[in-house]
PDB file of C-alpha atoms in Angstrom:
ATOM      1  CA  MET A   1     -88.811 278.774 379.524  1.00  0.00           C
ATOM      2  CA  LYS A   2     -88.490 277.523 376.032  1.00  0.00           C
ATOM      3  CA  LYS A   3     -92.238 278.891 375.377  1.00  0.00           C
ATOM      4  CA  HIS A   4     -90.869 282.502 376.346  1.00  0.00           C
ATOM      5  CA  THR A   5     -87.660 282.083 374.721  1.00  0.00           C
ATOM      6  CA  GLY A   6     -89.631 281.168 371.159  1.00  0.00           C
ATOM      7  CA  PHE A   7     -91.738 284.309 371.832  1.00  0.00           C
ATOM      8  CA  LEU A   8     -88.924 286.381 371.970  1.00  0.00           C
ATOM      9  CA  TYR A   9     -86.898 284.753 368.962  1.00  0.00           C
ATOM     10  CA  ARG A  10     -90.243 285.362 366.723  1.00  0.00           C
ATOM     11  CA  SER A  11     -90.783 288.907 368.145  1.00  0.00           C
ATOM     12  CA  THR A  12     -87.264 289.779 367.353  1.00  0.00           C
ATOM     13  CA  TYR A  13     -87.569 288.345 363.931  1.00  0.00           C
ATOM     14  CA  ILE A  14     -90.833 290.251 363.222  1.00  0.00           C
ATOM     15  CA  LEU A  15     -89.214 293.698 364.835  1.00  0.00           C
ATOM     16  CA  ALA A  16     -85.872 292.938 362.972  1.00  0.00           C
ATOM     17  CA  ILE A  17     -88.090 293.006 359.376  1.00  0.00           C
ATOM     18  CA  PHE A  18     -89.978 295.967 359.995  1.00  0.00           C
ATOM     19  CA  SER A  19     -87.353 297.825 361.483  1.00  0.00           C
ATOM     20  CA  THR A  20     -84.969 297.203 358.920  1.00  0.00           C
ATOM     21  CA  GLY A  21     -87.887 298.132 356.364  1.00  0.00           C
ATOM     22  CA  PHE A  22     -88.109 301.333 358.146  1.00  0.00           C
ATOM     23  CA  SER A  23     -84.686 302.258 358.826  1.00  0.00           C
ATOM     24  CA  VAL A  24     -84.271 302.034 354.677  1.00  0.00           C
ATOM     25  CA  TYR A  25     -87.424 304.109 354.626  1.00  0.00           C
ATOM     26  CA  ASN A  26     -86.512 306.527 356.922  1.00  0.00           C
ATOM     27  CA  MET A  27     -82.937 306.921 355.158  1.00  0.00           C
ATOM     28  CA  LEU A  28     -84.539 307.670 351.664  1.00  0.00           C
ATOM     29  CA  ALA A  29     -87.716 309.835 352.715  1.00  0.00           C
ATOM     30  CA  THR A  30     -85.801 312.152 354.868  1.00  0.00           C
ATOM     31  CA  MET A  31     -83.873 312.855 351.948  1.00  0.00           C
ATOM     32  CA  ILE A  32     -86.658 312.789 349.006  1.00  0.00           C
ATOM     33  CA  TYR A  33     -89.674 314.565 351.268  1.00  0.00           C
ATOM     34  CA  LYS A  34     -86.744 316.971 353.002  1.00  0.00           C
ATOM     35  CA  ASN A  35     -88.592 320.013 352.069  1.00  0.00           C
ATOM     36  CA  GLN A  36     -92.180 318.668 353.307  1.00  0.00           C
ATOM     37  CA  ILE A  37     -90.418 317.632 356.560  1.00  0.00           C
ATOM     38  CA  PHE A  38     -88.377 320.678 357.018  1.00  0.00           C
ATOM     39  CA  ILE A  39     -89.757 323.604 355.697  1.00  0.00           C
ATOM     40  CA  GLU A  40     -93.783 322.595 355.655  1.00  0.00           C
ATOM     41  CA  ARG A  41     -94.052 322.609 359.477  1.00  0.00           C
ATOM     42  CA  ASP A  42     -98.133 323.370 359.951  1.00  0.00           C
ATOM     43  CA  MET A  43     -99.208 319.462 360.387  1.00  0.00           C
ATOM     44  CA  PHE A  44     -97.621 316.197 360.646  1.00  0.00           C
ATOM     45  CA  SER A  45     -97.683 314.727 357.240  1.00  0.00           C
ATOM     46  CA  SER A  46     -98.095 310.919 356.483  1.00  0.00           C
ATOM     47  CA  VAL A  47     -94.351 311.159 355.530  1.00  0.00           C
ATOM     48  CA  GLU A  48     -93.639 312.273 358.917  1.00  0.00           C
ATOM     49  CA  ILE A  49     -95.693 309.798 360.563  1.00  0.00           C
ATOM     50  CA  LEU A  50     -94.482 306.776 359.097  1.00  0.00           C
ATOM     51  CA  ILE A  51     -90.530 308.226 359.855  1.00  0.00           C
ATOM     52  CA  LEU A  52     -91.743 308.547 363.513  1.00  0.00           C
ATOM     53  CA  ILE A  53     -93.351 304.989 363.809  1.00  0.00           C
ATOM     54  CA  GLY A  54     -90.148 303.732 362.010  1.00  0.00           C
ATOM     55  CA  PHE A  55     -87.824 305.490 364.551  1.00  0.00           C
ATOM     56  CA  GLY A  56     -90.114 303.889 367.304  1.00  0.00           C
ATOM     57  CA  LEU A  57     -90.243 300.631 365.934  1.00  0.00           C
ATOM     58  CA  ILE A  58     -86.279 300.990 365.942  1.00  0.00           C
ATOM     59  CA  LEU A  59     -86.208 301.745 369.532  1.00  0.00           C
ATOM     60  CA  VAL A  60     -88.120 298.896 370.676  1.00  0.00           C
ATOM     61  CA  PHE A  61     -86.387 296.457 368.340  1.00  0.00           C
ATOM     62  CA  ASP A  62     -83.043 297.770 369.762  1.00  0.00           C
ATOM     63  CA  ILE A  63     -84.483 296.920 373.206  1.00  0.00           C
ATOM     64  CA  VAL A  64     -85.700 293.411 372.242  1.00  0.00           C
ATOM     65  CA  SER A  65     -82.880 292.319 370.425  1.00  0.00           C
ATOM     66  CA  ILE A  66     -80.409 293.152 372.968  1.00  0.00           C
ATOM     67  CA  LEU A  67     -82.812 291.085 375.467  1.00  0.00           C
ATOM     68  CA  TRP A  68     -82.991 288.182 372.728  1.00  0.00           C
ATOM     69  CA  ILE A  69     -78.955 288.262 372.829  1.00  0.00           C
ATOM     70  CA  LEU A  70     -79.065 287.701 376.778  1.00  0.00           C
ATOM     71  CA  LEU A  71     -81.623 285.661 377.066  1.00  0.00           C
ATOM     72  CA  ARG A  72     -81.097 283.093 374.478  1.00  0.00           C
ATOM     73  CA  LYS A  73     -79.572 279.508 375.137  1.00  0.00           C
ATOM     74  CA  HIS A  74     -76.374 278.107 373.563  1.00  0.00           C
ATOM     75  CA  PRO A  75     -74.996 274.652 373.998  1.00  0.00           C
ATOM     76  CA  SER A  76     -72.845 275.321 376.650  1.00  0.00           C
ATOM     77  CA  ARG A  77     -75.428 277.659 378.707  1.00  0.00           C
ATOM     78  CA  ASN A  78     -73.375 280.591 378.746  1.00  0.00           C
ATOM     79  CA  ILE A  79     -73.373 283.625 376.960  1.00  0.00           C
ATOM     80  CA  VAL A  80     -70.938 283.084 373.881  1.00  0.00           C
ATOM     81  CA  ILE A  81     -67.954 285.450 373.830  1.00  0.00           C
ATOM     82  CA  SER A  82     -69.054 286.278 370.062  1.00  0.00           C
ATOM     83  CA  ASP A  83     -72.233 287.700 371.675  1.00  0.00           C
ATOM     84  CA  ILE A  84     -70.438 290.487 373.670  1.00  0.00           C
ATOM     85  CA  PRO A  85     -69.535 292.521 370.636  1.00  0.00           C
ATOM     86  CA  THR A  86     -73.077 292.534 369.029  1.00  0.00           C
ATOM     87  CA  MET A  87     -74.291 293.704 372.716  1.00  0.00           C
ATOM     88  CA  VAL A  88     -71.894 296.313 372.628  1.00  0.00           C
ATOM     89  CA  PHE A  89     -73.217 297.234 369.032  1.00  0.00           C
ATOM     90  CA  GLY A  90     -76.553 297.167 370.027  1.00  0.00           C
ATOM     91  CA  THR A  91     -76.137 299.613 372.873  1.00  0.00           C
ATOM     92  CA  LEU A  92     -74.344 301.740 370.854  1.00  0.00           C
ATOM     93  CA  CYS A  93     -77.654 301.943 368.565  1.00  0.00           C
ATOM     94  CA  LEU A  94     -79.607 302.804 371.454  1.00  0.00           C
ATOM     95  CA  VAL A  95     -77.289 305.491 372.192  1.00  0.00           C
ATOM     96  CA  SER A  96     -77.138 306.859 369.064  1.00  0.00           C
ATOM     97  CA  LEU A  97     -80.977 307.125 368.484  1.00  0.00           C
ATOM     98  CA  PRO A  98     -80.919 310.395 370.639  1.00  0.00           C
ATOM     99  CA  GLY A  99     -78.019 311.660 368.170  1.00  0.00           C
ATOM    100  CA  GLU A 100     -80.213 311.083 365.259  1.00  0.00           C
ATOM    101  CA  LYS A 101     -83.102 313.139 366.703  1.00  0.00           C
ATOM    102  CA  VAL A 102     -80.684 316.234 367.712  1.00  0.00           C
ATOM    103  CA  MET A 103     -79.428 315.761 364.050  1.00  0.00           C
ATOM    104  CA  VAL A 104     -82.717 315.945 362.284  1.00  0.00           C
ATOM    105  CA  ASP A 105     -83.797 318.796 364.618  1.00  0.00           C
ATOM    106  CA  GLU A 106     -80.519 320.547 363.884  1.00  0.00           C
ATOM    107  CA  ILE A 107     -81.112 320.042 360.080  1.00  0.00           C
ATOM    108  CA  GLY A 108     -84.951 321.490 360.511  1.00  0.00           C
ATOM    109  CA  ARG A 109     -83.700 324.443 362.190  1.00  0.00           C
ATOM    110  CA  GLU A 110     -80.739 325.133 360.214  1.00  0.00           C
ATOM    111  CA  TYR A 111     -82.140 324.437 356.962  1.00  0.00           C
ATOM    112  CA  LEU A 112     -85.295 327.214 358.081  1.00  0.00           C
ATOM    113  CA  LEU A 113     -82.338 329.600 358.497  1.00  0.00           C
ATOM    114  CA  GLY A 114     -80.835 328.862 355.493  1.00  0.00           C
ATOM    115  CA  TRP A 115     -77.452 327.763 356.888  1.00  0.00           C
ATOM    116  CA  GLU A 116     -75.472 324.832 355.430  1.00  0.00           C
ATOM    117  CA  VAL A 117     -76.295 321.183 356.701  1.00  0.00           C
ATOM    118  CA  LEU A 118     -74.194 319.039 355.000  1.00  0.00           C
ATOM    119  CA  GLY A 119     -72.114 318.385 358.443  1.00  0.00           C
ATOM    120  CA  GLU A 120     -75.442 316.821 359.777  1.00  0.00           C
ATOM    121  CA  TRP A 121     -76.844 315.000 357.334  1.00  0.00           C
ATOM    122  CA  ILE A 122     -73.517 312.962 357.017  1.00  0.00           C
ATOM    123  CA  ILE A 123     -73.608 312.561 361.125  1.00  0.00           C
ATOM    124  CA  LEU A 124     -77.099 311.467 360.353  1.00  0.00           C
ATOM    125  CA  TYR A 125     -76.654 308.955 357.917  1.00  0.00           C
ATOM    126  CA  ILE A 126     -73.650 307.714 359.604  1.00  0.00           C
ATOM    127  CA  PHE A 127     -76.099 307.014 362.782  1.00  0.00           C
ATOM    128  CA  LEU A 128     -78.703 305.355 360.377  1.00  0.00           C
ATOM    129  CA  THR A 129     -75.993 302.896 358.567  1.00  0.00           C
ATOM    130  CA  ILE A 130     -74.885 301.920 361.777  1.00  0.00           C
ATOM    131  CA  GLN A 131     -78.598 301.199 362.792  1.00  0.00           C
ATOM    132  CA  LEU A 132     -78.977 299.364 359.690  1.00  0.00           C
ATOM    133  CA  THR A 133     -75.768 297.355 359.878  1.00  0.00           C
ATOM    134  CA  TYR A 134     -76.909 296.334 363.414  1.00  0.00           C
ATOM    135  CA  ASN A 135     -80.292 295.425 362.147  1.00  0.00           C
ATOM    136  CA  LEU A 136     -78.887 293.093 359.221  1.00  0.00           C
ATOM    137  CA  VAL A 137     -76.187 291.431 361.750  1.00  0.00           C
ATOM    138  CA  ILE A 138     -79.353 290.545 363.866  1.00  0.00           C
ATOM    139  CA  LEU A 139     -81.157 289.015 361.025  1.00  0.00           C
ATOM    140  CA  LEU A 140     -78.139 287.184 360.232  1.00  0.00           C
ATOM    141  CA  GLN A 141     -77.670 285.828 363.843  1.00  0.00           C
ATOM    142  CA  LEU A 142     -81.600 284.967 363.889  1.00  0.00           C
ATOM    143  CA  PHE A 143     -81.447 283.008 360.235  1.00  0.00           C
ATOM    144  CA  ARG A 144     -78.427 281.024 362.214  1.00  0.00           C
ATOM    145  CA  ALA A 145     -80.456 280.160 365.066  1.00  0.00           C
ATOM    146  CA  CYS A 146     -83.179 279.330 363.386  1.00  0.00           C
ATOM    147  CA  ASN A 147     -80.752 276.882 360.971  1.00  0.00           C
ATOM    148  CA  ALA A 148     -79.204 275.422 363.959  1.00  0.00           C
ATOM    149  CA  GLN A 149     -82.462 274.692 365.594  1.00  0.00           C
ATOM    150  CA  TYR A 150     -84.107 273.049 362.786  1.00  0.00           C
ATOM    151  CA  GLY A 151     -80.850 270.903 362.438  1.00  0.00           C
ATOM    152  CA  GLU A 152     -81.186 269.678 365.704  1.00  0.00           C
ATOM    153  CA  GLY A 153     -85.066 269.080 365.229  1.00  0.00           C
ATOM    154  CA  LYS A 154     -86.266 271.649 367.484  1.00  0.00           C
ATOM    155  CA  ILE A 155     -88.575 273.333 365.297  1.00  0.00           C
TER     156      ILE A 155
END
């Protein structure tokens, strides 16, 4: 079991780094390249492909991080009460991913029609900020878990 837990820890750690990077990239790229993303719709650009890869990695990270929280072992061998809010936060991020996709679609549709899209941008960035915050919380927990294991001489 320890071998699987170590693999899950490393996978979560790598995904956390990439997911956080892509979260920041997606937040910046959608604003910087909004004309390229929402107006020029002939074919996928490299920016759009990177954004799509980023959202895919975020989805995988959310799932793997929740599994890591559920399967990691604590000294008491039980789930810790402080893990419950983190799992709820992760579930919120999973639920908000379809909302992010809907907001991007709405921005694209309304942007082409010349409508005001400020409300959709605000909602999208609230969702993206929630995801980025969750990524940082998991990274912090991963660092703490690593330090705790290092202190016990398990690494």
